[in-house]
mmCIF file of C-alpha atoms and ligand atoms in Angstrom:
data_model
loop_
_atom_site.group_PDB
_atom_site.id
_atom_site.type_symbol
_atom_site.label_atom_id
_atom_site.label_comp_id
_atom_site.label_asym_id
_atom_site.label_seq_id
_atom_site.Cartn_x
_atom_site.Cartn_y
_atom_site.Cartn_z
ATOM 1 C CA UNK A 83 24.356 87.001 179.062
ATOM 2 C CA UNK A 84 22.775 88.205 175.849
ATOM 3 C CA UNK A 85 24.747 88.622 172.627
ATOM 4 C CA UNK A 86 24.252 92.166 171.366
ATOM 5 C CA UNK A 87 24.472 94.269 168.268
ATOM 6 C CA UNK A 88 24.861 97.948 169.192
ATOM 7 C CA UNK A 89 23.972 100.077 166.241
ATOM 8 C CA UNK A 90 23.120 103.625 165.325
ATOM 9 C CA UNK A 91 24.627 106.589 163.537
ATOM 10 C CA UNK A 92 28.244 107.731 163.913
ATOM 11 C CA UNK A 93 28.593 109.322 167.345
ATOM 12 C CA UNK A 94 25.482 107.649 168.810
ATOM 13 C CA UNK A 95 27.609 106.261 171.664
ATOM 14 C CA UNK A 96 28.241 102.680 170.522
ATOM 15 C CA UNK A 97 31.900 102.734 171.563
ATOM 16 C CA UNK A 98 31.174 104.465 174.872
ATOM 17 C CA UNK A 99 28.470 101.950 175.822
ATOM 18 C CA UNK A 100 30.551 98.980 174.637
ATOM 19 C CA UNK A 101 33.448 100.076 176.857
ATOM 20 C CA UNK A 102 31.087 100.188 179.866
ATOM 21 C CA UNK A 103 29.701 96.739 179.045
ATOM 22 C CA UNK A 104 33.214 95.319 178.755
ATOM 23 C CA UNK A 105 34.284 96.861 182.057
ATOM 24 C CA UNK A 106 31.201 96.054 184.115
ATOM 25 C CA UNK A 107 29.840 92.902 182.495
ATOM 26 C CA UNK A 108 32.956 91.288 180.996
ATOM 27 C CA UNK A 109 31.591 91.321 177.450
ATOM 28 C CA UNK A 110 33.824 90.598 174.443
ATOM 29 C CA UNK A 111 33.694 93.692 172.202
ATOM 30 C CA UNK A 112 33.958 93.372 168.439
ATOM 31 C CA UNK A 113 34.352 96.873 167.002
ATOM 32 C CA UNK A 114 35.092 96.786 163.295
ATOM 33 C CA UNK A 115 36.089 100.479 163.414
ATOM 34 C CA UNK A 116 38.707 99.793 166.134
ATOM 35 C CA UNK A 117 39.953 96.671 164.333
ATOM 36 C CA UNK A 118 40.341 98.585 161.080
ATOM 37 C CA UNK A 119 42.154 101.460 162.828
ATOM 38 C CA UNK A 120 44.573 98.936 164.403
ATOM 39 C CA UNK A 121 45.178 97.423 160.970
ATOM 40 C CA UNK A 122 45.972 100.915 159.627
ATOM 41 C CA UNK A 123 48.353 101.580 162.526
ATOM 42 C CA UNK A 124 50.127 98.271 161.927
ATOM 43 C CA UNK A 125 50.235 98.959 158.168
ATOM 44 C CA UNK A 126 48.796 95.533 157.295
ATOM 45 C CA UNK A 127 47.432 94.778 153.804
ATOM 46 C CA UNK A 128 43.877 95.143 155.174
ATOM 47 C CA UNK A 129 44.779 98.460 156.819
ATOM 48 C CA UNK A 130 46.228 99.881 153.613
ATOM 49 C CA UNK A 131 43.129 98.847 151.691
ATOM 50 C CA UNK A 132 40.703 100.161 154.314
ATOM 51 C CA UNK A 133 42.328 103.552 154.879
ATOM 52 C CA UNK A 134 41.240 105.226 151.632
ATOM 53 C CA UNK A 135 37.577 104.355 152.361
ATOM 54 C CA UNK A 136 37.706 105.430 156.007
ATOM 55 C CA UNK A 137 39.460 108.726 155.250
ATOM 56 C CA UNK A 138 36.568 109.817 153.071
ATOM 57 C CA UNK A 139 33.777 108.488 155.284
ATOM 58 C CA UNK A 140 32.797 105.608 152.984
ATOM 59 C CA UNK A 141 32.254 101.987 153.983
ATOM 60 C CA UNK A 142 35.079 99.472 153.677
ATOM 61 C CA UNK A 143 34.012 96.707 151.215
ATOM 62 C CA UNK A 144 31.788 94.025 152.747
ATOM 63 C CA UNK A 145 34.068 91.035 152.035
ATOM 64 C CA UNK A 146 37.012 92.603 153.918
ATOM 65 C CA UNK A 147 34.940 93.400 156.988
ATOM 66 C CA UNK A 148 33.101 90.069 156.998
ATOM 67 C CA UNK A 149 36.416 88.152 156.912
ATOM 68 C CA UNK A 150 37.676 90.289 159.777
ATOM 69 C CA UNK A 151 34.625 89.495 161.928
ATOM 70 C CA UNK A 152 34.870 85.806 161.040
ATOM 71 C CA UNK A 153 38.456 85.764 162.377
ATOM 72 C CA UNK A 154 37.534 87.538 165.606
ATOM 73 C CA UNK A 155 34.508 85.329 166.300
ATOM 74 C CA UNK A 156 36.892 82.406 166.593
ATOM 75 C CA UNK A 157 38.520 84.098 169.619
ATOM 76 C CA UNK A 158 35.384 84.385 171.775
ATOM 77 C CA UNK A 159 36.202 81.465 174.079
ATOM 78 C CA UNK A 160 32.591 81.157 175.171
ATOM 79 C CA UNK A 161 32.170 84.826 176.156
ATOM 80 C CA UNK A 162 29.067 86.833 175.303
ATOM 81 C CA UNK A 163 29.815 89.482 172.710
ATOM 82 C CA UNK A 164 28.853 92.969 171.540
ATOM 83 C CA UNK A 165 29.079 93.806 167.867
ATOM 84 C CA UNK A 166 29.849 97.540 167.665
ATOM 85 C CA UNK A 167 29.643 99.001 164.167
ATOM 86 C CA UNK A 168 28.907 95.686 162.442
ATOM 87 C CA UNK A 169 26.784 94.812 160.521
ATOM 88 C CA UNK A 170 26.482 98.049 158.556
ATOM 89 C CA UNK A 171 24.900 96.773 155.338
ATOM 90 C CA UNK A 172 22.255 94.168 154.543
ATOM 91 C CA UNK A 173 24.953 91.939 152.974
ATOM 92 C CA UNK A 174 26.922 92.080 156.235
ATOM 93 C CA UNK A 175 23.801 91.271 158.272
ATOM 94 C CA UNK A 176 23.048 88.220 156.134
ATOM 95 C CA UNK A 177 26.687 87.064 156.292
ATOM 96 C CA UNK A 178 26.681 87.538 160.069
ATOM 97 C CA UNK A 179 23.676 85.248 160.484
ATOM 98 C CA UNK A 180 25.570 82.517 158.614
ATOM 99 C CA UNK A 181 28.830 83.055 160.561
ATOM 100 C CA UNK A 182 26.918 82.750 163.830
ATOM 101 C CA UNK A 183 24.892 79.765 162.682
ATOM 102 C CA UNK A 184 28.148 77.947 161.793
ATOM 103 C CA UNK A 185 29.218 78.440 165.415
ATOM 104 C CA UNK A 186 25.787 77.675 166.939
ATOM 105 C CA UNK A 187 25.525 81.273 168.153
ATOM 106 C CA UNK A 188 22.895 83.987 167.664
ATOM 107 C CA UNK A 189 22.138 87.643 168.247
ATOM 108 C CA UNK A 190 19.727 88.076 171.151
ATOM 109 C CA UNK A 191 19.224 91.843 170.897
ATOM 110 C CA UNK A 192 19.981 94.557 168.358
ATOM 111 C CA UNK A 193 20.007 97.796 170.351
ATOM 112 C CA UNK A 194 19.479 100.924 168.280
ATOM 113 C CA UNK A 195 20.785 104.168 169.834
ATOM 114 C CA UNK A 196 18.761 107.072 168.545
ATOM 115 C CA UNK A 197 20.359 110.541 168.497
ATOM 116 C CA UNK A 198 19.456 113.540 166.304
ATOM 117 C CA UNK A 199 21.961 114.700 163.661
ATOM 118 C CA UNK A 200 22.776 118.075 165.244
ATOM 119 C CA UNK A 201 23.934 116.354 168.433
ATOM 120 C CA UNK A 202 25.896 113.758 166.477
ATOM 121 C CA UNK A 203 27.938 116.458 164.739
ATOM 122 C CA UNK A 204 28.656 118.122 168.090
ATOM 123 C CA UNK A 205 29.713 114.807 169.650
ATOM 124 C CA UNK A 206 31.956 113.766 166.772
ATOM 125 C CA UNK A 207 33.685 117.112 166.294
ATOM 126 C CA UNK A 208 34.430 117.331 170.046
ATOM 127 C CA UNK A 209 35.575 113.722 170.480
ATOM 128 C CA UNK A 210 39.159 113.104 171.554
ATOM 129 C CA UNK A 211 40.698 109.630 171.677
ATOM 130 C CA UNK A 212 43.746 108.406 173.584
ATOM 131 C CA UNK A 213 46.554 107.584 171.178
ATOM 132 C CA UNK A 214 47.839 104.913 173.565
ATOM 133 C CA UNK A 215 44.871 103.058 175.106
ATOM 134 C CA UNK A 216 41.977 104.174 172.857
ATOM 135 C CA UNK A 217 39.851 105.641 175.709
ATOM 136 C CA UNK A 218 37.244 108.088 174.402
ATOM 137 C CA UNK A 219 36.586 111.609 175.779
ATOM 138 C CA UNK A 220 34.679 114.689 174.698
ATOM 139 C CA UNK A 221 35.980 118.227 175.131
ATOM 140 C CA UNK A 222 32.650 119.338 176.675
ATOM 141 C CA UNK A 223 30.555 116.286 177.590
ATOM 142 C CA UNK A 224 33.281 114.040 179.007
ATOM 143 C CA UNK A 225 36.398 116.155 179.423
ATOM 144 C CA UNK A 226 39.584 114.598 180.803
ATOM 145 C CA UNK A 227 40.874 115.948 184.156
ATOM 146 C CA UNK A 228 43.853 117.537 182.374
ATOM 147 C CA UNK A 229 43.186 118.900 178.887
ATOM 148 C CA UNK A 230 44.734 116.720 176.155
ATOM 149 C CA UNK A 231 45.834 113.972 178.569
ATOM 150 C CA UNK A 232 44.179 110.567 179.047
ATOM 151 C CA UNK A 233 42.787 109.956 182.573
ATOM 152 C CA UNK A 234 43.444 106.199 182.245
ATOM 153 C CA UNK A 235 47.044 106.031 181.059
ATOM 154 C CA UNK A 236 48.426 109.560 180.691
ATOM 155 C CA UNK A 237 48.572 109.151 176.870
ATOM 156 C CA UNK A 238 48.057 111.987 174.404
ATOM 157 C CA UNK A 239 44.460 112.718 173.324
ATOM 158 C CA UNK A 240 44.013 113.263 169.597
ATOM 159 C CA UNK A 241 41.201 113.890 167.108
ATOM 160 C CA UNK A 242 40.309 111.014 164.769
ATOM 161 C CA UNK A 243 41.102 111.942 161.131
ATOM 162 C CA UNK A 244 37.475 111.189 160.167
ATOM 163 C CA UNK A 245 36.079 113.496 162.887
ATOM 164 C CA UNK A 246 36.434 116.608 160.717
ATOM 165 C CA UNK A 247 33.416 118.443 159.320
ATOM 166 C CA UNK A 248 33.313 117.284 155.680
ATOM 167 C CA UNK A 249 34.049 113.630 156.572
ATOM 168 C CA UNK A 250 31.460 113.669 159.390
ATOM 169 C CA UNK A 251 28.841 114.816 156.865
ATOM 170 C CA UNK A 252 29.785 112.000 154.497
ATOM 171 C CA UNK A 253 29.686 109.416 157.304
ATOM 172 C CA UNK A 254 26.179 110.562 158.224
ATOM 173 C CA UNK A 255 25.087 110.262 154.577
ATOM 174 C CA UNK A 256 26.672 106.804 154.293
ATOM 175 C CA UNK A 257 24.896 105.744 157.471
ATOM 176 C CA UNK A 258 21.488 106.962 156.246
ATOM 177 C CA UNK A 259 21.839 105.181 152.904
ATOM 178 C CA UNK A 260 23.324 101.851 154.046
ATOM 179 C CA UNK A 261 22.905 101.211 157.750
ATOM 180 C CA UNK A 262 19.654 102.882 158.823
ATOM 181 C CA UNK A 263 17.638 100.395 156.672
ATOM 182 C CA UNK A 264 18.985 97.582 158.896
ATOM 183 C CA UNK A 265 16.423 98.629 161.493
ATOM 184 C CA UNK A 266 13.821 96.810 159.395
ATOM 185 C CA UNK A 267 16.081 93.770 159.045
ATOM 186 C CA UNK A 268 16.410 93.460 162.832
ATOM 187 C CA UNK A 269 12.703 94.162 163.369
ATOM 188 C CA UNK A 270 11.877 91.268 161.055
ATOM 189 C CA UNK A 271 14.332 89.061 162.984
ATOM 190 C CA UNK A 272 12.463 89.929 166.226
ATOM 191 C CA UNK A 273 15.555 91.229 168.064
ATOM 192 C CA UNK A 274 15.160 95.005 167.592
ATOM 193 C CA UNK A 275 15.000 97.420 170.545
ATOM 194 C CA UNK A 276 15.381 101.177 170.526
ATOM 195 C CA UNK A 277 16.886 103.434 173.197
ATOM 196 C CA UNK A 278 17.083 107.203 173.348
ATOM 197 C CA UNK A 279 20.824 107.738 172.970
ATOM 198 C CA UNK A 280 20.740 111.465 173.716
ATOM 199 C CA UNK A 281 20.502 111.042 177.481
ATOM 200 C CA UNK A 282 23.656 110.968 179.590
ATOM 201 C CA UNK A 283 25.975 108.002 179.020
ATOM 202 C CA UNK A 284 25.077 106.718 182.525
ATOM 203 C CA UNK A 285 21.329 106.809 181.799
ATOM 204 C CA UNK A 286 21.776 105.071 178.458
ATOM 205 C CA UNK A 287 23.931 102.414 180.122
ATOM 206 C CA UNK A 288 21.235 101.862 182.784
ATOM 207 C CA UNK A 289 18.684 101.208 180.036
ATOM 208 C CA UNK A 290 20.982 98.714 178.333
ATOM 209 C CA UNK A 291 21.556 96.916 181.640
ATOM 210 C CA UNK A 292 17.781 96.585 182.080
ATOM 211 C CA UNK A 293 17.532 95.044 178.620
ATOM 212 C CA UNK A 294 20.257 92.459 179.124
ATOM 213 C CA UNK A 295 19.133 91.341 182.587
HETATM 214 P P1 LIG B 109 33.532 103.404 163.495
HETATM 215 O O1 LIG B 109 34.732 103.586 164.308
HETATM 216 O O2 LIG B 109 32.618 102.268 163.795
HETATM 217 O O3 LIG B 109 32.755 104.770 163.518
HETATM 218 P P2 LIG B 109 31.198 105.142 163.625
HETATM 219 O O4 LIG B 109 30.185 104.104 163.401
HETATM 220 O O5 LIG B 109 31.129 106.294 162.720
HETATM 221 O O6 LIG B 109 30.997 105.370 165.097
HETATM 222 P P3 LIG B 109 31.853 106.241 166.005
HETATM 223 O O7 LIG B 109 33.004 105.457 166.538
HETATM 224 O O8 LIG B 109 32.210 107.526 165.319
HETATM 225 O O9 LIG B 109 30.796 106.637 167.128
HETATM 226 P P4 LIG B 109 30.221 105.854 168.369
HETATM 227 O O10 LIG B 109 28.784 105.571 168.152
HETATM 228 O O11 LIG B 109 31.096 104.707 168.771
HETATM 229 O O12 LIG B 109 30.310 107.030 169.438
HETATM 230 P P5 LIG B 109 31.267 107.222 170.713
HETATM 231 O O13 LIG B 109 30.841 106.316 171.799
HETATM 232 O O14 LIG B 109 32.714 107.231 170.334
HETATM 233 O O15 LIG B 109 33.898 103.295 161.958
HETATM 234 C C1 LIG B 109 34.828 104.171 161.355
HETATM 235 C C2 LIG B 109 34.952 103.840 159.856
HETATM 236 O O16 LIG B 109 35.413 102.480 159.698
HETATM 237 C C3 LIG B 109 33.645 103.898 159.059
HETATM 238 O O17 LIG B 109 33.363 105.203 158.605
HETATM 239 C C4 LIG B 109 33.963 102.924 157.904
HETATM 240 O O18 LIG B 109 34.780 103.540 156.941
HETATM 241 C C5 LIG B 109 34.793 101.838 158.590
HETATM 242 N N1 LIG B 109 33.945 100.726 159.091
HETATM 243 C C6 LIG B 109 33.755 100.367 160.400
HETATM 244 N N2 LIG B 109 32.928 99.317 160.471
HETATM 245 C C7 LIG B 109 32.578 99.000 159.199
HETATM 246 C C8 LIG B 109 31.713 98.019 158.636
HETATM 247 N N3 LIG B 109 31.034 97.151 159.420
HETATM 248 N N4 LIG B 109 31.584 97.997 157.295
HETATM 249 C C9 LIG B 109 32.268 98.847 156.491
HETATM 250 N N5 LIG B 109 33.088 99.820 156.960
HETATM 251 C C10 LIG B 109 33.237 99.890 158.314
HETATM 252 O O19 LIG B 109 30.820 108.708 171.122
HETATM 253 C C11 LIG B 109 31.096 109.829 170.303
HETATM 254 C C12 LIG B 109 31.399 111.054 171.200
HETATM 255 O O20 LIG B 109 30.247 111.388 171.945
HETATM 256 C C13 LIG B 109 32.518 110.804 172.234
HETATM 257 O O21 LIG B 109 33.287 111.966 172.370
HETATM 258 C C14 LIG B 109 31.773 110.489 173.536
HETATM 259 O O22 LIG B 109 32.516 110.899 174.658
HETATM 260 C C15 LIG B 109 30.486 111.297 173.359
HETATM 261 N N6 LIG B 109 29.324 110.631 173.958
HETATM 262 C C16 LIG B 109 29.030 109.298 173.894
HETATM 263 N N7 LIG B 109 27.872 109.045 174.535
HETATM 264 C C17 LIG B 109 27.422 110.248 174.998
HETATM 265 C C18 LIG B 109 26.259 110.637 175.729
HETATM 266 N N8 LIG B 109 25.313 109.762 176.094
HETATM 267 N N9 LIG B 109 26.104 111.955 176.019
HETATM 268 C C19 LIG B 109 27.021 112.862 175.637
HETATM 269 N N10 LIG B 109 28.152 112.563 174.942
HETATM 270 C C20 LIG B 109 28.339 111.250 174.618
#
Protein backbone atom coordinates (compact mmCIF):
# COMPACT_ATOMS: atom_id res chain seq x y z
CA UNK A 1 0.00 0.00 0.00
CA UNK A 2 1.06 3.57 -0.64
CA UNK A 3 2.42 5.82 2.10
CA UNK A 4 0.35 9.00 2.18
CA UNK A 5 0.45 12.58 3.31
CA UNK A 6 -3.09 13.94 3.70
CA UNK A 7 -3.00 17.68 3.72
CA UNK A 8 -5.24 20.68 3.37
CA UNK A 9 -6.72 23.44 5.48
CA UNK A 10 -8.21 22.95 8.95
CA UNK A 11 -11.53 21.16 8.54
CA UNK A 12 -10.74 19.79 5.06
CA UNK A 13 -11.49 16.26 6.30
CA UNK A 14 -8.00 14.88 6.95
CA UNK A 15 -9.00 13.23 10.23
CA UNK A 16 -12.26 11.87 8.82
CA UNK A 17 -10.54 10.31 5.80
CA UNK A 18 -7.65 8.97 7.90
CA UNK A 19 -10.10 7.20 10.22
CA UNK A 20 -11.73 5.52 7.20
CA UNK A 21 -8.34 4.46 5.83
CA UNK A 22 -7.36 3.00 9.20
CA UNK A 23 -10.63 1.10 9.51
CA UNK A 24 -10.90 -0.22 5.96
CA UNK A 25 -7.28 -0.50 4.84
CA UNK A 26 -5.40 -1.04 8.11
CA UNK A 27 -3.22 2.04 7.69
CA UNK A 28 -1.09 3.40 10.54
CA UNK A 29 -2.26 6.98 11.19
CA UNK A 30 0.17 9.63 12.36
CA UNK A 31 -1.84 12.71 13.34
CA UNK A 32 0.32 15.34 14.98
CA UNK A 33 -2.81 17.18 16.16
CA UNK A 34 -4.10 14.04 17.96
CA UNK A 35 -0.65 13.29 19.41
CA UNK A 36 -0.33 16.84 20.72
CA UNK A 37 -3.84 16.74 22.23
CA UNK A 38 -2.95 13.46 24.00
CA UNK A 39 0.22 15.07 25.34
CA UNK A 40 -1.89 17.97 26.68
CA UNK A 41 -4.34 15.55 28.30
CA UNK A 42 -1.50 13.64 29.94
CA UNK A 43 0.14 16.92 31.03
CA UNK A 44 3.55 15.92 29.63
CA UNK A 45 6.32 18.50 29.13
CA UNK A 46 5.57 18.52 25.38
CA UNK A 47 1.85 18.98 26.07
CA UNK A 48 2.44 21.94 28.37
CA UNK A 49 4.69 23.56 25.78
CA UNK A 50 2.33 22.90 22.87
CA UNK A 51 -0.89 24.07 24.53
CA UNK A 52 -0.23 27.82 24.41
CA UNK A 53 0.39 27.63 20.63
CA UNK A 54 -2.62 25.42 19.91
CA UNK A 55 -5.00 27.52 22.02
CA UNK A 56 -4.33 30.54 19.85
CA UNK A 57 -4.29 28.72 16.51
CA UNK A 58 -0.53 29.04 15.94
CA UNK A 59 1.85 26.27 14.92
CA UNK A 60 3.79 24.34 17.55
CA UNK A 61 7.56 24.87 16.95
CA UNK A 62 9.03 22.65 14.24
CA UNK A 63 11.64 20.88 16.41
CA UNK A 64 9.00 19.65 18.89
CA UNK A 65 6.76 18.25 16.18
CA UNK A 66 9.61 16.72 14.17
CA UNK A 67 10.89 14.86 17.27
CA UNK A 68 7.37 13.60 17.91
CA UNK A 69 7.04 12.21 14.37
CA UNK A 70 10.51 10.67 14.58
CA UNK A 71 9.42 8.74 17.71
CA UNK A 72 6.19 7.52 16.13
CA UNK A 73 7.85 6.41 12.88
CA UNK A 74 9.81 3.89 14.91
CA UNK A 75 6.52 2.16 15.84
CA UNK A 76 5.32 1.42 12.30
CA UNK A 77 6.25 -2.27 12.31
CA UNK A 78 6.20 -2.42 8.53
CA UNK A 79 2.71 -0.92 8.13
CA UNK A 80 1.89 1.66 5.48
CA UNK A 81 1.20 5.04 7.03
CA UNK A 82 -0.83 8.23 6.63
CA UNK A 83 0.62 11.50 7.82
CA UNK A 84 -2.34 13.67 8.87
CA UNK A 85 -1.45 17.28 9.65
CA UNK A 86 2.29 16.84 9.14
CA UNK A 87 4.32 18.32 7.51
CA UNK A 88 2.89 21.81 7.93
CA UNK A 89 5.95 23.93 7.12
CA UNK A 90 8.77 23.64 4.59
CA UNK A 91 11.23 22.89 7.44
CA UNK A 92 9.02 19.98 8.53
CA UNK A 93 8.77 18.69 4.95
CA UNK A 94 12.55 18.72 4.55
CA UNK A 95 13.05 17.04 7.95
CA UNK A 96 10.46 14.41 7.03
CA UNK A 97 12.34 13.47 3.87
CA UNK A 98 15.46 12.84 5.98
CA UNK A 99 13.58 10.87 8.68
CA UNK A 100 12.09 8.63 5.99
CA UNK A 101 15.36 8.25 4.12
CA UNK A 102 17.04 7.08 7.37
CA UNK A 103 14.42 4.32 7.53
CA UNK A 104 14.47 3.52 3.78
CA UNK A 105 10.88 4.76 3.47
CA UNK A 106 9.23 7.37 1.23
CA UNK A 107 6.02 9.26 0.61
CA UNK A 108 4.20 7.85 -2.42
CA UNK A 109 1.36 10.39 -2.59
CA UNK A 110 0.59 13.76 -1.04
CA UNK A 111 -3.19 14.12 -1.29
CA UNK A 112 -4.45 17.69 -1.07
CA UNK A 113 -8.09 18.09 0.03
CA UNK A 114 -9.49 21.28 -1.41
CA UNK A 115 -12.40 22.97 0.38
CA UNK A 116 -13.45 26.65 0.26
CA UNK A 117 -13.08 28.77 3.42
CA UNK A 118 -16.80 29.33 4.04
CA UNK A 119 -17.39 25.58 4.25
CA UNK A 120 -14.34 25.09 6.45
CA UNK A 121 -15.69 27.53 9.04
CA UNK A 122 -19.06 25.75 9.01
CA UNK A 123 -17.40 22.34 9.42
CA UNK A 124 -15.09 23.40 12.23
CA UNK A 125 -17.67 25.33 14.25
CA UNK A 126 -20.11 22.38 14.05
CA UNK A 127 -17.57 19.64 14.80
CA UNK A 128 -18.04 17.59 17.95
CA UNK A 129 -15.46 15.08 19.17
CA UNK A 130 -15.87 12.15 21.55
CA UNK A 131 -14.07 12.84 24.81
CA UNK A 132 -13.44 9.12 25.27
CA UNK A 133 -12.56 7.56 21.90
CA UNK A 134 -11.87 10.65 19.74
CA UNK A 135 -14.52 9.82 17.07
CA UNK A 136 -15.48 12.90 15.05
CA UNK A 137 -19.06 14.07 14.31
CA UNK A 138 -20.73 17.18 12.95
CA UNK A 139 -23.96 18.61 14.33
CA UNK A 140 -25.44 18.88 10.81
CA UNK A 141 -23.32 16.88 8.35
CA UNK A 142 -22.59 13.81 10.47
CA UNK A 143 -24.84 13.98 13.52
CA UNK A 144 -24.69 11.23 16.15
CA UNK A 145 -27.86 9.12 16.65
CA UNK A 146 -28.38 10.72 20.08
CA UNK A 147 -27.38 14.37 20.40
CA UNK A 148 -24.17 14.82 22.43
CA UNK A 149 -23.47 11.08 22.70
CA UNK A 150 -20.85 9.10 20.75
CA UNK A 151 -22.29 6.36 18.48
CA UNK A 152 -19.13 4.24 18.95
CA UNK A 153 -18.65 4.19 22.71
CA UNK A 154 -21.40 6.22 24.38
CA UNK A 155 -18.85 8.89 25.44
CA UNK A 156 -19.65 12.58 25.76
CA UNK A 157 -19.26 14.72 22.60
CA UNK A 158 -17.48 18.02 23.14
CA UNK A 159 -16.26 20.99 21.09
CA UNK A 160 -12.49 21.32 20.62
CA UNK A 161 -11.19 24.48 22.35
CA UNK A 162 -9.67 25.65 19.04
CA UNK A 163 -12.99 25.25 17.17
CA UNK A 164 -14.26 28.67 18.27
CA UNK A 165 -14.64 31.55 15.83
CA UNK A 166 -11.56 33.71 16.56
CA UNK A 167 -9.21 30.69 16.80
CA UNK A 168 -10.65 29.16 13.59
CA UNK A 169 -9.85 32.42 11.77
CA UNK A 170 -6.28 32.36 13.09
CA UNK A 171 -5.83 28.70 12.11
CA UNK A 172 -6.96 29.51 8.57
CA UNK A 173 -4.48 32.41 8.41
CA UNK A 174 -1.68 30.21 9.78
CA UNK A 175 -2.52 27.56 7.20
CA UNK A 176 -2.46 30.05 4.29
CA UNK A 177 0.90 31.49 5.35
CA UNK A 178 2.77 28.29 6.27
CA UNK A 179 1.16 25.16 4.89
CA UNK A 180 -0.51 26.10 1.60
CA UNK A 181 2.94 26.78 0.02
CA UNK A 182 3.78 23.08 0.57
CA UNK A 183 1.66 22.31 -2.48
CA UNK A 184 4.60 23.49 -4.59
CA UNK A 185 7.04 21.42 -2.53
CA UNK A 186 5.04 18.24 -3.18
CA UNK A 187 4.52 19.13 -6.84
CA UNK A 188 8.28 19.42 -7.26
CA UNK A 189 8.69 16.04 -5.52
CA UNK A 190 6.28 14.50 -8.08
CA UNK A 191 3.86 13.10 -5.46
CA UNK A 192 1.13 15.78 -5.47
CA UNK A 193 -2.52 14.96 -6.20
CA UNK A 194 -5.58 17.10 -5.57
CA UNK A 195 -9.10 16.00 -4.63
CA UNK A 196 -12.24 18.05 -4.22
CA UNK A 197 -12.81 17.76 -0.48
CA UNK A 198 -16.24 19.40 -0.49
CA UNK A 199 -18.08 16.30 -1.69
CA UNK A 200 -19.55 13.87 0.82
CA UNK A 201 -17.05 12.00 3.00
CA UNK A 202 -17.98 8.76 1.17
CA UNK A 203 -17.27 10.28 -2.26
CA UNK A 204 -13.96 11.73 -1.11
CA UNK A 205 -13.00 8.36 0.37
CA UNK A 206 -13.85 6.63 -2.93
CA UNK A 207 -11.48 8.98 -4.76
CA UNK A 208 -8.69 8.27 -2.28
CA UNK A 209 -9.23 4.52 -2.68
CA UNK A 210 -8.86 4.90 -6.45
CA UNK A 211 -5.57 6.72 -5.93
CA UNK A 212 -4.04 4.15 -3.60
CA UNK A 213 -5.06 1.09 -5.63
P1 LIG B 1 -4.98 19.45 13.87
O1 LIG B 1 -5.71 18.64 14.84
O2 LIG B 1 -4.15 18.77 12.84
O3 LIG B 1 -6.02 20.43 13.21
P2 LIG B 1 -6.23 20.94 11.70
O4 LIG B 1 -5.17 20.74 10.71
O5 LIG B 1 -6.62 22.33 11.94
O6 LIG B 1 -7.26 19.99 11.16
P3 LIG B 1 -8.57 19.59 11.81
O7 LIG B 1 -8.36 18.44 12.74
O8 LIG B 1 -9.24 20.79 12.42
O9 LIG B 1 -9.45 19.21 10.54
P4 LIG B 1 -9.49 17.93 9.62
O10 LIG B 1 -9.00 18.28 8.27
O11 LIG B 1 -8.88 16.74 10.29
O12 LIG B 1 -11.07 17.78 9.52
P5 LIG B 1 -12.06 16.68 10.14
O13 LIG B 1 -11.92 15.41 9.39
O14 LIG B 1 -11.98 16.63 11.63
O15 LIG B 1 -4.02 20.49 14.60
C1 LIG B 1 -4.47 21.24 15.71
C2 LIG B 1 -3.33 22.17 16.18
O16 LIG B 1 -2.19 21.39 16.57
C3 LIG B 1 -2.79 23.14 15.12
O17 LIG B 1 -3.55 24.33 15.05
C4 LIG B 1 -1.36 23.38 15.65
O18 LIG B 1 -1.37 24.29 16.72
C5 LIG B 1 -0.97 22.01 16.21
N1 LIG B 1 -0.28 21.17 15.19
C6 LIG B 1 -0.74 20.00 14.65
N2 LIG B 1 0.14 19.53 13.77
C7 LIG B 1 1.17 20.41 13.72
C8 LIG B 1 2.38 20.47 12.96
N3 LIG B 1 2.68 19.52 12.05
N4 LIG B 1 3.19 21.52 13.17
C9 LIG B 1 2.91 22.48 14.09
N5 LIG B 1 1.78 22.49 14.83
C10 LIG B 1 0.91 21.45 14.64
O19 LIG B 1 -13.45 17.34 9.71
C11 LIG B 1 -13.90 18.57 10.25
C12 LIG B 1 -15.44 18.53 10.40
O20 LIG B 1 -16.04 18.43 9.13
C13 LIG B 1 -15.95 17.31 11.21
O21 LIG B 1 -17.04 17.70 12.00
C14 LIG B 1 -16.39 16.30 10.14
O22 LIG B 1 -17.45 15.50 10.61
C15 LIG B 1 -16.82 17.22 9.00
N6 LIG B 1 -16.52 16.65 7.68
C16 LIG B 1 -15.38 15.99 7.32
N7 LIG B 1 -15.44 15.62 6.03
C17 LIG B 1 -16.64 16.08 5.56
C18 LIG B 1 -17.27 16.03 4.28
N8 LIG B 1 -16.69 15.46 3.21
N9 LIG B 1 -18.49 16.61 4.15
C19 LIG B 1 -19.08 17.22 5.19
N10 LIG B 1 -18.54 17.31 6.44
C20 LIG B 1 -17.31 16.74 6.61
